[in-house]
XYZ file of C-alpha atoms in Angstrom:
737
model
C -127.673 56.423 22.902
C -129.457 58.202 25.962
C -129.231 61.657 26.673
C -129.779 63.163 30.260
C -133.336 64.274 30.627
C -131.792 67.815 31.947
C -129.766 68.177 28.866
C -133.227 67.366 26.820
C -135.047 70.183 28.598
C -132.079 72.637 27.941
C -132.245 71.547 24.377
C -136.039 72.313 24.220
C -135.621 75.686 25.766
C -133.028 77.233 23.461
C -135.110 75.740 20.505
C -138.264 77.492 21.924
C -136.136 80.732 22.424
C -134.502 80.711 18.783
C -137.904 80.451 17.033
C -139.049 83.237 19.077
C -136.106 85.427 17.844
C -136.830 84.420 14.416
C -139.951 85.812 14.468
C -138.565 89.111 16.024
C -136.363 89.177 12.926
C -139.078 88.566 10.667
C -141.186 91.560 11.712
C -137.933 93.961 11.989
C -136.663 93.050 8.615
C -140.125 93.499 7.167
C -140.960 96.864 8.520
C -137.356 98.211 7.950
C -137.599 97.509 4.397
C -140.950 99.209 3.884
C -139.848 102.167 5.808
C -136.673 102.402 3.673
C -138.681 101.930 0.158
C -141.303 104.200 1.453
C -139.119 107.199 2.634
C -135.667 106.526 0.884
C -134.178 108.174 4.172
C -131.496 106.170 6.165
C -132.543 107.975 9.693
C -136.286 106.924 9.404
C -134.987 103.470 8.259
C -132.734 103.326 11.355
C -135.458 104.599 13.776
C -138.074 101.970 12.379
C -135.465 99.081 13.134
C -135.196 100.397 16.600
C -138.653 100.832 17.628
C -139.918 97.629 15.937
C -137.296 95.655 17.602
C -138.105 96.966 20.807
C -141.875 96.462 20.461
C -141.314 92.942 19.389
C -139.162 92.001 22.098
C -141.759 93.247 24.345
C -144.763 91.517 22.750
C -143.012 88.293 21.591
C -140.634 87.955 24.930
C -138.065 85.794 23.374
C -136.249 85.372 26.556
C -139.381 84.320 28.652
C -139.519 80.455 27.994
C -137.984 78.983 31.116
C -137.605 74.977 32.100
C -140.671 75.854 34.034
C -142.327 76.511 30.818
C -140.723 73.616 28.985
C -141.759 71.179 31.681
C -145.648 72.457 31.613
C -145.215 71.726 27.791
C -144.281 68.442 28.279
C -146.949 67.492 30.401
C -149.805 68.836 28.257
C -148.443 67.053 25.072
C -146.837 63.747 26.686
C -149.684 61.586 28.475
C -147.211 58.907 29.354
C -145.312 61.102 31.613
C -148.581 61.311 33.701
C -147.741 65.279 34.668
C -145.009 64.265 36.223
C -141.821 65.913 34.408
C -141.703 68.434 36.892
C -139.540 65.883 38.977
C -136.719 66.571 36.786
C -136.356 69.811 38.051
C -135.959 68.609 41.777
C -132.598 67.161 42.948
C -132.197 63.568 42.930
C -131.402 63.584 46.718
C -134.660 65.097 47.900
C -136.877 62.507 46.252
C -138.230 59.501 47.212
C -137.866 55.978 46.133
C -140.924 56.140 44.188
C -140.232 59.614 43.001
C -136.659 58.347 41.693
C -138.661 55.335 39.987
C -140.979 57.850 38.569
C -138.357 60.395 37.533
C -136.163 57.231 35.892
C -139.219 56.522 33.960
C -140.055 60.113 32.669
C -136.210 60.191 31.250
C -136.771 57.005 29.266
C -139.755 58.226 27.834
C -138.285 61.533 26.933
C -135.476 59.987 25.227
C -137.979 58.000 23.241
C -140.079 60.936 22.441
C -138.289 64.454 22.791
C -137.941 64.552 18.946
C -141.736 64.628 18.386
C -141.962 67.598 20.774
C -142.586 70.937 18.900
C -142.157 74.085 20.801
C -144.853 76.514 20.355
C -143.899 79.326 17.565
C -145.670 81.861 15.231
C -143.200 81.543 12.466
C -145.781 80.884 10.006
C -147.642 84.130 10.878
C -144.126 86.093 11.034
C -143.111 84.645 7.619
C -146.224 85.683 5.979
C -146.096 89.113 7.438
C -142.543 89.394 6.231
C -143.344 88.176 2.700
C -146.395 90.345 2.608
C -144.272 93.386 3.555
C -141.625 92.608 0.996
C -144.139 92.530 -1.712
C -145.707 95.869 -0.734
C -142.178 97.354 -0.509
C -141.563 96.221 -4.397
C -144.750 97.395 -5.328
C -143.853 100.828 -4.064
C -140.438 100.808 -5.628
C -141.693 99.731 -9.010
C -144.459 102.517 -9.057
C -142.812 105.087 -7.471
C -144.998 105.623 -4.513
C -142.246 107.110 -2.347
C -142.681 109.586 0.398
C -139.452 110.877 -0.304
C -137.959 113.832 1.485
C -136.094 114.696 -1.679
C -139.680 115.747 -3.290
C -139.258 119.274 -2.153
C -135.471 120.439 -2.170
C -135.278 122.171 1.160
C -133.886 125.817 1.847
C -132.404 126.155 5.200
C -130.590 128.821 7.301
C -133.203 131.653 5.991
C -132.017 135.099 6.790
C -133.319 138.405 6.333
C -132.091 140.524 3.429
C -129.908 143.308 4.964
C -129.390 146.658 2.887
C -126.422 148.750 3.324
C -126.688 152.721 2.481
C -124.167 153.553 -0.106
C -124.212 157.070 0.372
C -123.902 157.996 4.177
C -124.262 161.791 3.462
C -127.747 161.563 2.229
C -128.784 158.935 4.536
C -132.157 159.339 6.154
C -132.634 158.891 9.852
C -135.656 156.711 9.263
C -134.608 154.563 6.292
C -137.263 151.907 4.411
C -137.418 148.586 6.075
C -137.905 145.064 4.620
C -141.057 144.067 5.683
C -141.702 140.560 3.804
C -139.367 138.576 1.582
C -140.357 135.401 -0.391
C -139.431 133.091 -3.238
C -141.692 130.907 -4.615
C -139.927 127.883 -6.791
C -142.038 126.253 -9.585
C -140.133 123.264 -10.492
C -140.703 121.857 -14.288
C -144.070 119.870 -14.351
C -141.995 116.433 -15.854
C -140.118 116.580 -12.578
C -143.077 116.051 -10.424
C -141.801 118.211 -7.454
C -143.977 120.283 -5.584
C -143.740 124.216 -5.644
C -142.110 125.502 -2.737
C -142.273 129.010 -1.118
C -139.279 129.851 0.798
C -137.384 133.104 2.506
C -133.868 131.693 1.866
C -132.448 133.861 -1.013
C -129.676 131.210 -1.530
C -131.362 128.789 -4.414
C -130.459 125.516 -5.449
C -133.015 124.461 -8.271
C -133.236 122.070 -11.267
C -132.629 123.400 -14.771
C -135.865 125.282 -16.295
C -137.458 126.229 -12.529
C -139.395 129.459 -12.587
C -138.417 131.398 -9.683
C -140.556 134.299 -8.446
C -138.985 137.351 -5.933
C -141.390 139.109 -4.037
C -140.345 142.066 -1.700
C -142.538 144.174 0.558
C -141.179 147.324 2.028
C -142.276 149.996 4.711
C -141.826 153.377 3.939
C -141.564 155.053 0.455
C -139.456 153.355 -2.373
C -138.210 155.123 -5.466
C -137.485 152.041 -7.419
C -136.190 148.376 -6.712
C -133.785 146.305 -9.021
C -132.068 143.211 -9.069
C -128.280 143.047 -10.118
C -126.484 139.944 -11.548
C -122.752 140.339 -12.465
C -122.932 143.593 -14.886
C -126.715 143.377 -15.481
C -129.450 145.182 -13.779
C -133.027 144.021 -13.757
C -136.045 146.531 -12.202
C -138.858 144.657 -10.406
C -142.161 145.224 -11.149
C -144.280 147.079 -8.388
C -147.866 145.023 -8.177
C -149.999 145.476 -4.889
C -147.526 147.133 -2.677
C -145.040 144.435 -3.553
C -142.010 144.329 -5.877
C -142.049 141.339 -8.148
C -139.336 139.318 -10.489
C -140.031 136.132 -12.169
C -137.130 134.296 -14.024
C -136.495 130.964 -15.673
C -133.247 129.370 -14.367
C -130.595 128.465 -17.164
C -127.472 128.825 -15.403
C -125.796 129.271 -11.907
C -124.636 132.870 -10.858
C -125.004 135.370 -8.175
C -127.246 138.456 -7.578
C -128.237 140.953 -5.125
C -131.113 143.848 -4.737
C -130.756 147.370 -4.792
C -133.259 150.227 -4.104
C -133.438 153.784 -3.581
C -135.646 155.875 -1.508
C -137.374 159.277 -1.882
C -134.328 161.260 -0.939
C -132.253 159.423 -3.702
C -130.073 157.268 -1.254
C -129.305 153.915 -2.601
C -129.077 150.657 -0.518
C -127.284 147.686 -1.622
C -128.028 144.025 -0.234
C -125.474 141.292 0.130
C -124.841 138.731 -2.772
C -126.854 135.345 -3.011
C -126.080 132.494 -5.159
C -128.171 130.484 -7.573
C -126.930 126.759 -8.216
C -128.611 125.164 -11.327
C -128.812 121.482 -10.854
C -128.676 119.879 -14.277
C -131.304 117.340 -15.267
C -129.093 114.111 -15.645
C -129.432 111.973 -18.885
C -130.848 108.356 -18.292
C -128.480 105.395 -17.534
C -128.367 102.364 -19.362
C -127.086 99.030 -18.225
C -127.491 95.810 -20.747
C -127.038 92.416 -19.187
C -127.254 89.060 -21.100
C -125.383 89.809 -24.189
C -121.875 89.977 -25.696
C -120.308 92.736 -27.234
C -120.143 90.639 -30.714
C -122.122 87.473 -31.466
C -121.902 85.503 -34.818
C -124.265 82.760 -36.252
C -123.738 80.025 -38.564
C -126.668 80.026 -41.450
C -128.046 76.997 -39.632
C -127.967 78.001 -36.016
C -131.109 79.627 -34.314
C -130.372 83.176 -34.787
C -132.046 84.817 -31.666
C -130.509 87.368 -29.393
C -132.052 87.970 -26.156
C -130.873 90.767 -24.210
C -132.102 92.614 -20.682
C -131.724 96.294 -19.997
C -132.270 98.462 -16.859
C -133.077 102.140 -17.431
C -132.701 104.803 -14.703
C -133.353 108.396 -14.631
C -133.687 111.281 -12.149
C -137.238 112.345 -13.142
C -138.764 109.981 -15.347
C -138.160 107.941 -18.361
C -140.435 108.929 -21.597
C -139.193 106.390 -24.495
C -136.841 103.664 -24.816
C -135.992 101.724 -28.058
C -133.217 100.176 -29.901
C -131.436 101.786 -33.109
C -130.779 98.563 -35.445
C -128.675 98.916 -38.704
C -128.457 96.047 -41.061
C -125.553 96.071 -43.530
C -125.604 93.856 -46.599
C -122.856 93.388 -49.366
C -119.102 94.669 -49.187
C -117.043 97.288 -50.772
C -118.758 99.686 -53.147
C -121.894 97.605 -53.304
C -122.639 97.912 -49.436
C -126.151 98.886 -48.459
C -127.610 99.955 -45.171
C -130.914 99.850 -43.601
C -131.738 101.438 -40.259
C -134.807 100.827 -38.353
C -136.130 101.358 -34.857
C -137.021 98.183 -32.592
C -139.244 98.430 -29.693
C -139.021 96.367 -26.442
C -141.514 93.249 -25.987
C -142.972 95.097 -22.965
C -144.790 98.303 -23.127
C -142.968 101.086 -21.652
C -144.964 103.274 -18.808
C -144.001 106.758 -19.342
C -142.709 108.670 -15.967
C -141.168 105.650 -14.311
C -137.706 106.089 -12.955
C -136.687 102.681 -13.383
C -137.483 100.098 -16.313
C -136.035 96.514 -16.525
C -137.094 95.618 -20.136
C -136.331 92.504 -22.217
C -135.931 92.145 -26.135
C -135.668 89.104 -28.330
C -133.984 90.084 -31.594
C -134.750 87.266 -34.238
C -132.193 88.132 -37.527
C -134.449 85.999 -39.594
C -137.653 88.371 -39.046
C -135.492 91.453 -39.907
C -134.693 89.710 -43.182
C -130.871 89.183 -42.523
C -128.942 86.704 -44.787
C -125.526 85.104 -44.478
C -122.840 87.643 -44.722
C -125.238 90.522 -43.367
C -124.082 92.204 -40.184
C -126.273 93.823 -37.531
C -125.334 96.798 -35.554
C -127.745 97.879 -32.577
C -127.841 100.206 -29.519
C -130.504 100.918 -26.867
C -131.353 104.761 -26.899
C -133.407 106.127 -23.866
C -135.224 109.595 -23.401
C -136.172 111.223 -20.361
C -139.121 113.741 -19.802
C -137.520 117.001 -20.310
C -139.737 119.176 -22.332
C -139.342 119.633 -25.977
C -135.364 118.946 -26.044
C -135.228 115.722 -23.683
C -131.616 114.211 -22.387
C -130.874 111.274 -24.495
C -128.702 108.279 -23.650
C -127.414 105.540 -25.721
C -125.742 102.381 -24.747
C -122.642 100.860 -26.356
C -122.630 99.317 -29.859
C -123.456 95.696 -29.997
C -122.902 93.622 -33.115
C -124.268 90.376 -34.575
C -123.394 88.636 -37.925
C -124.406 85.673 -39.561
C -121.216 83.844 -40.977
C -120.875 83.796 -44.873
C -119.352 80.455 -46.157
C -118.981 81.973 -49.644
C -117.000 85.350 -48.608
C -113.414 85.818 -50.297
C -110.563 85.445 -47.821
C -107.326 85.975 -49.897
C -103.824 86.076 -47.903
C -100.382 86.817 -49.194
C -98.444 83.556 -50.444
C -95.106 83.868 -51.785
C -94.966 80.624 -53.564
C -98.047 81.314 -55.951
C -98.027 83.719 -58.427
C -101.572 83.385 -60.257
C -105.069 83.172 -58.750
C -106.532 79.828 -60.079
C -110.404 80.232 -58.838
C -112.584 81.188 -61.517
C -115.547 83.226 -61.263
C -118.157 80.558 -61.364
C -116.995 78.848 -58.210
C -119.521 80.907 -56.596
C -122.366 79.667 -58.490
C -123.058 76.921 -55.795
C -124.826 79.607 -53.558
C -127.116 80.603 -56.207
C -128.269 76.807 -56.182
C -128.657 76.964 -52.849
C -130.824 80.050 -52.680
C -132.766 78.829 -55.637
C -133.485 75.522 -54.135
C -134.689 77.025 -50.850
C -136.828 79.501 -52.840
C -138.209 76.481 -54.647
C -138.907 74.693 -51.026
C -141.025 77.754 -49.739
C -143.075 78.397 -52.823
C -143.848 74.855 -53.303
C -147.496 75.371 -52.658
C -147.841 77.898 -55.300
C -146.580 75.406 -58.100
C -148.493 72.581 -59.608
C -147.232 69.229 -58.987
C -145.741 69.080 -62.964
C -144.110 72.671 -62.556
C -142.273 71.740 -59.084
C -140.755 68.501 -60.603
C -139.760 70.516 -63.542
C -138.299 73.267 -61.707
C -136.502 70.708 -59.546
C -134.924 68.863 -62.457
C -133.929 71.955 -63.825
C -131.830 72.768 -60.864
C -130.560 68.996 -61.018
C -129.271 69.862 -64.483
C -127.490 72.988 -63.293
C -126.130 71.048 -60.274
C -124.715 68.778 -63.100
C -122.965 71.549 -65.032
C -121.483 72.810 -62.186
C -120.146 69.419 -61.037
C -118.970 68.737 -64.705
C -116.954 72.413 -64.376
C -115.106 71.549 -61.235
C -114.203 68.022 -62.810
C -112.451 69.883 -65.319
C -110.130 70.845 -62.775
C -109.865 67.681 -61.421
C -108.375 66.582 -64.519
C -111.541 64.323 -65.281
C -110.946 64.617 -69.302
C -111.056 61.252 -70.010
C -114.118 60.839 -68.281
C -115.881 63.778 -69.818
C -114.778 62.502 -73.194
C -116.204 59.261 -72.218
C -119.452 60.539 -71.145
C -119.505 62.679 -74.491
C -118.876 59.916 -76.599
C -121.684 57.617 -74.991
C -124.097 60.588 -75.527
C -123.359 60.709 -79.196
C -123.743 56.528 -79.368
C -126.946 56.555 -77.360
C -128.433 59.698 -79.029
C -130.228 57.903 -81.537
C -131.613 55.425 -78.992
C -132.695 58.210 -76.860
C -134.926 59.763 -79.460
C -136.456 56.140 -79.949
C -137.158 55.596 -76.518
C -138.563 59.495 -75.745
C -142.036 58.537 -76.490
C -141.838 55.655 -73.784
C -140.024 57.525 -71.200
C -142.366 58.759 -68.448
C -139.968 61.359 -67.477
C -139.356 62.841 -70.806
C -141.461 65.719 -70.290
C -139.737 66.824 -66.995
C -136.087 66.067 -68.393
C -134.044 69.147 -69.617
C -133.011 68.696 -72.967
C -129.785 70.141 -72.483
C -128.677 66.879 -71.086
C -127.987 65.651 -74.635
C -127.660 68.473 -76.474
C -125.063 70.738 -74.977
C -123.002 68.471 -72.931
C -120.166 68.327 -76.298
C -119.956 72.223 -75.337
C -118.709 71.754 -71.866
C -115.413 69.737 -72.775
C -112.940 69.229 -75.472
C -113.291 66.339 -78.064
C -111.374 63.229 -77.470
C -108.232 62.682 -79.179
C -107.823 60.064 -81.668
C -107.561 56.603 -80.082
C -105.587 55.315 -82.794
C -102.543 57.710 -82.427
C -99.124 55.874 -82.125
C -97.832 55.392 -78.554
C -95.217 57.915 -77.467
C -92.079 56.061 -76.096
C -91.610 59.065 -73.900
C -94.953 59.308 -72.759
C -94.474 57.648 -69.222
C -92.004 60.138 -68.346
C -94.118 63.253 -69.497
C -96.830 65.082 -67.502
C -99.893 63.712 -69.316
C -103.110 65.850 -69.048
C -105.286 63.126 -70.399
C -104.321 61.195 -67.215
C -106.889 62.235 -64.388
C -104.424 61.171 -61.874
C -101.960 63.803 -63.248
C -103.954 66.486 -65.083
C -104.693 68.759 -62.168
C -104.147 72.483 -61.287
C -103.975 71.878 -57.424
C -101.933 70.322 -54.918
C -102.969 66.627 -53.635
C -104.740 68.208 -50.428
C -107.022 70.763 -52.650
C -107.461 67.631 -55.033
C -108.777 65.530 -52.387
C -111.042 68.111 -51.063
C -112.256 68.903 -54.537
C -113.090 65.336 -55.024
C -115.326 65.138 -51.688
C -117.196 68.060 -53.236
C -117.661 66.364 -56.523
C -119.117 63.550 -54.272
C -121.658 65.778 -52.457
C -122.691 67.406 -55.991
C -123.583 63.916 -56.888
C -125.883 63.231 -54.058
C -127.218 66.645 -54.253
C -127.971 66.194 -58.081
C -129.528 62.844 -57.102
C -132.118 64.277 -55.138
C -133.052 67.037 -57.089
C -133.562 64.678 -59.884
C -135.896 62.569 -57.655
C -137.880 65.765 -56.962
C -136.941 66.143 -53.379
C -135.038 69.257 -53.023
C -135.329 69.338 -49.169
C -133.149 66.389 -48.944
C -130.357 67.894 -51.757
C -130.053 70.861 -49.557
C -127.715 69.371 -46.805
C -125.278 67.955 -49.711
C -125.175 71.274 -51.375
C -124.153 73.139 -47.879
C -121.517 70.332 -47.471
C -120.321 71.003 -51.113
C -120.218 74.864 -50.698
C -118.461 74.442 -47.395
C -115.752 72.205 -49.034
C -115.598 74.700 -51.830
C -115.020 77.510 -49.516
C -111.833 75.775 -47.799
C -110.407 75.075 -51.559
C -110.804 78.774 -52.063
C -109.527 79.748 -48.967
C -106.344 77.741 -49.639
C -105.243 79.299 -52.677
C -103.698 82.568 -52.077
C -102.857 85.712 -54.457
C -99.331 86.938 -54.219
C -98.982 90.786 -53.925
C -95.843 92.572 -54.097
C -94.802 94.009 -50.739
C -94.785 97.885 -50.475
C -92.047 99.635 -48.174
C -89.675 102.192 -48.161
C -87.501 102.569 -51.026
C -84.427 104.816 -50.066
C -82.537 107.148 -52.170
C -79.468 105.789 -53.808
C -76.073 106.538 -51.702
C -73.305 108.420 -53.669
C -70.250 106.251 -53.453
C -67.719 109.422 -53.443
C -69.555 110.746 -50.188
C -69.899 107.308 -48.210
C -67.845 106.624 -45.130
C -66.189 110.273 -45.563
C -67.586 111.437 -42.228
C -68.529 114.771 -43.498
C -71.678 116.210 -42.332
C -71.295 120.117 -43.513
C -74.122 119.961 -45.589
C -76.599 118.361 -42.981
C -78.571 120.421 -41.160
C -81.230 120.337 -38.316
C -84.691 121.643 -38.635
C -85.553 124.262 -36.071
C -88.320 126.470 -35.624
C -88.813 129.353 -33.450
C -92.228 130.196 -32.034
C -93.485 132.689 -29.177
C -96.523 131.181 -27.635
C -98.489 133.697 -25.165
C -101.434 132.073 -23.010
C -104.067 134.602 -22.066
C -103.851 135.193 -18.246
C -107.657 134.497 -17.243
C -106.885 136.449 -13.859
C -105.304 139.356 -14.789
C -107.879 141.592 -12.798
C -107.909 139.611 -9.949
C -103.800 140.058 -9.817
C -104.140 143.590 -10.529
C -106.794 144.013 -7.788
C -104.670 142.383 -4.992
C -101.723 144.993 -5.782
C -104.090 147.843 -5.841
C -105.658 146.667 -2.462
C -102.057 146.316 -0.869
C -101.243 149.543 -1.563
C -104.499 150.812 0.143
C -103.556 148.994 3.152
C -100.515 151.361 3.557
C -101.945 154.445 2.362
C -105.726 154.987 2.631
C -108.587 153.083 2.126
C -110.672 155.329 -0.297
C -110.543 154.007 -3.905
C -110.502 155.687 -7.361
C -112.895 155.241 -10.002
C -109.701 153.578 -11.571
C -109.512 151.265 -8.870
C -113.116 150.349 -8.782
C -113.029 149.341 -12.399
C -110.316 147.146 -11.906
C -112.256 145.611 -8.767
C -115.334 144.937 -10.938
C -113.484 143.205 -13.509
C -111.828 141.172 -10.670
C -115.450 140.553 -9.484
C -116.482 139.175 -12.845
C -113.295 136.725 -13.142
C -113.950 135.790 -9.499
C -117.381 135.161 -9.929
C -116.611 132.335 -12.634
C -114.706 130.508 -10.204
C -117.376 130.979 -7.431
C -120.328 129.195 -9.531
C -118.581 126.074 -9.337
C -117.837 126.572 -5.540
C -119.984 129.301 -4.249
C -119.696 128.228 -0.321
C -115.780 129.184 -0.647
C -115.702 132.629 -2.470
C -119.378 134.004 -1.519
C -117.974 135.950 1.406
C -115.238 137.367 -0.933
C -117.648 138.534 -3.542
C -120.293 140.331 -0.846
C -117.559 141.839 0.803
C -115.919 143.135 -3.067
C -119.652 144.454 -3.828
C -119.754 146.628 -0.832
C -116.376 147.955 -1.843
C -117.585 148.780 -5.135
C -120.438 150.332 -4.136
C -119.378 152.544 -1.167
C -115.979 152.810 -2.451
C -114.076 152.412 0.897
C -113.982 149.629 3.480
C -112.341 148.730 6.916
C -108.924 147.459 7.038
C -110.094 144.063 8.079
C -112.644 143.890 5.402
C -109.862 144.633 3.077
C -107.694 141.914 3.890
C -110.442 139.396 3.836
C -110.982 140.472 0.043
C -107.535 140.265 -0.546
C -107.394 136.732 0.968
C -109.847 135.706 -0.993
C -108.418 136.942 -4.069
C -105.125 135.248 -3.440
C -107.173 132.053 -2.891
C -108.516 132.176 -6.267
C -105.333 132.627 -8.015
C -104.073 129.203 -9.483
C -100.775 127.927 -8.122
C -97.763 128.901 -10.278
C -96.158 126.079 -12.484
C -92.414 125.664 -11.755
C -90.233 127.465 -14.238
C -86.568 126.062 -13.928
C -83.798 128.745 -14.707
C -80.182 128.705 -14.650
C -78.905 130.225 -11.352
C -75.708 132.413 -11.015
C -73.575 132.072 -7.781
C -71.454 135.025 -6.638
C -67.927 134.122 -5.783
C -64.792 135.780 -4.522
C -61.823 136.412 -6.350
C -59.736 133.948 -4.470
C -62.385 131.187 -5.371
C -62.213 132.118 -8.914
C -58.322 131.970 -9.024
C -58.385 128.621 -7.107
C -60.994 127.256 -9.791
C -58.812 128.693 -12.793
C -55.762 126.761 -11.450
C -57.588 123.670 -10.876
C -58.615 123.731 -14.733
C -54.892 124.369 -15.765
C -53.628 121.314 -13.841
C -56.824 119.146 -14.816
């Protein structure tokens, strides 16, 4: 299908412009990512995005390619057009016949070869620059090479300290003036923050930061103190400067106070100190479920991935694992630390770690349980912040654990203790396989044959519960008849030195002697339950009997390979027998008497009488009092209300109430200093000067009212005052009701 030549030219032009726009996107995306990871500032990132976009558009010019540029490109790369593709841009009516013929020929050529044309672009260079910038950004993020504006906590709106004279009578005409004020903020070393000097008295700093105030005055000063709530701290005079150093432990408020040579005291406004806590590390665990279980023949590996974040750097990360063995009173616990596979660089703010926990390597056996969690410590001095993840569980299933349930149809437990001995056989067989290199050939065969005999004894004991008395009796008789022949042939038996002599000597202890075969037949025998019949002699149901028969067959195969000195091939049969035994054990249930509420007997003479005179309700009366945390604030609002109407001079008793109210308000203001700082400043002036303007009192009263909590609704019964006529009307209505 042919395409019009003009359409081909337009497609080539759009493709050319699209590739240039992609190149612009590569540059903008790369430099924007770099600026974001370098500064972590949205304003700088957006500015970089806009600037790089403008520069890329100016340099690359994605809108420049036109149809004329496309024609020139075709003339340079297709020799068949003979530099005549420009005819496609001229209207056909303006062309001569020869030109029209050439135009048609060029259209045919473009239809065949326009797919071979590749518009010029620099996408390879752009993608290479993008990949390079992304890699640099990731390296900066991993190594924390960040020019972050958060490295220094900015202090803005710095204002000069303003002092107000307390005693206006002794006021000097030329009071001392504050010449210089400065605070040096030294952050803890582990934060990596630089030291900051500022003139702003409202401070926000990390817990443990050291603050150093410096005040320099013009004029003679008697003393300078710093006040914080009810405490007063004198400042040292060093080199014409008053200095005080303190370490931040809690948020609060403070102000300065000094006296001149005449004894006039001056007090400053209140300033807030807000302590920023060092947050504990944050742990995110991925790739693992809360509970994991394994079978004894599974690959017991737990692969987990953890991401740890901290605001000032991580000191150490490890796993705390606890292995529990046994159950009941015999349970034992073993705790140990497990470290991650990768080394932990100290001081990083983000870590991504992986750990593969192999349960066999930490010496766990079937039935053991593992509890573990991740613990992370930051770099906060001698008492680091510690975080721990959720606890995760892993268990190796134990096929021999007893799981009894309540069953009302069976009153006895038919499971003997030696049903657990198959597990010991498996343990001994596995131990023999592991230590095969330590034994000589003769010792190895001897031990394997010993295990075969133990397997045989166990099988015969299970055969008793299967009801195979006749089989056991026949075996005993055959052993007695062939005993003499075995003594004669023992010298020629090559396996005699490896064979356990209990095969012939102790088998008669495992079964009872067979009854006399010449005993007369009982005519009622066919109607009775005869334990000599293997099909009738059983303590189990038919379903249990079939499972026990399967277990005996597996024991036969297990014994065979042990006798052939190949314990490795014997293990699968032993495990199958063990599993069947466990199913049998879980099928037999122990009956347990149900424990419930046993009510007292009912007295027949009181039954259905309806008398409840002796039935009383339990009642308890208790008066609960709650301490009012804002008692002084409530009292202070009343005292201020009185002074609004009378006079604005406060007595010593009123000042004491205001001081207590200020202490109660400071507790709230620490959490929200911006809301109550103005009220505290005015209250501080009122306490020092003992009088204030009417507007100042209203502002203090408003702030105290805002601090009071809202009263909870207290529903009570209300009384309505009615007239005598209404009471008579209600009385008549009641009479005729």
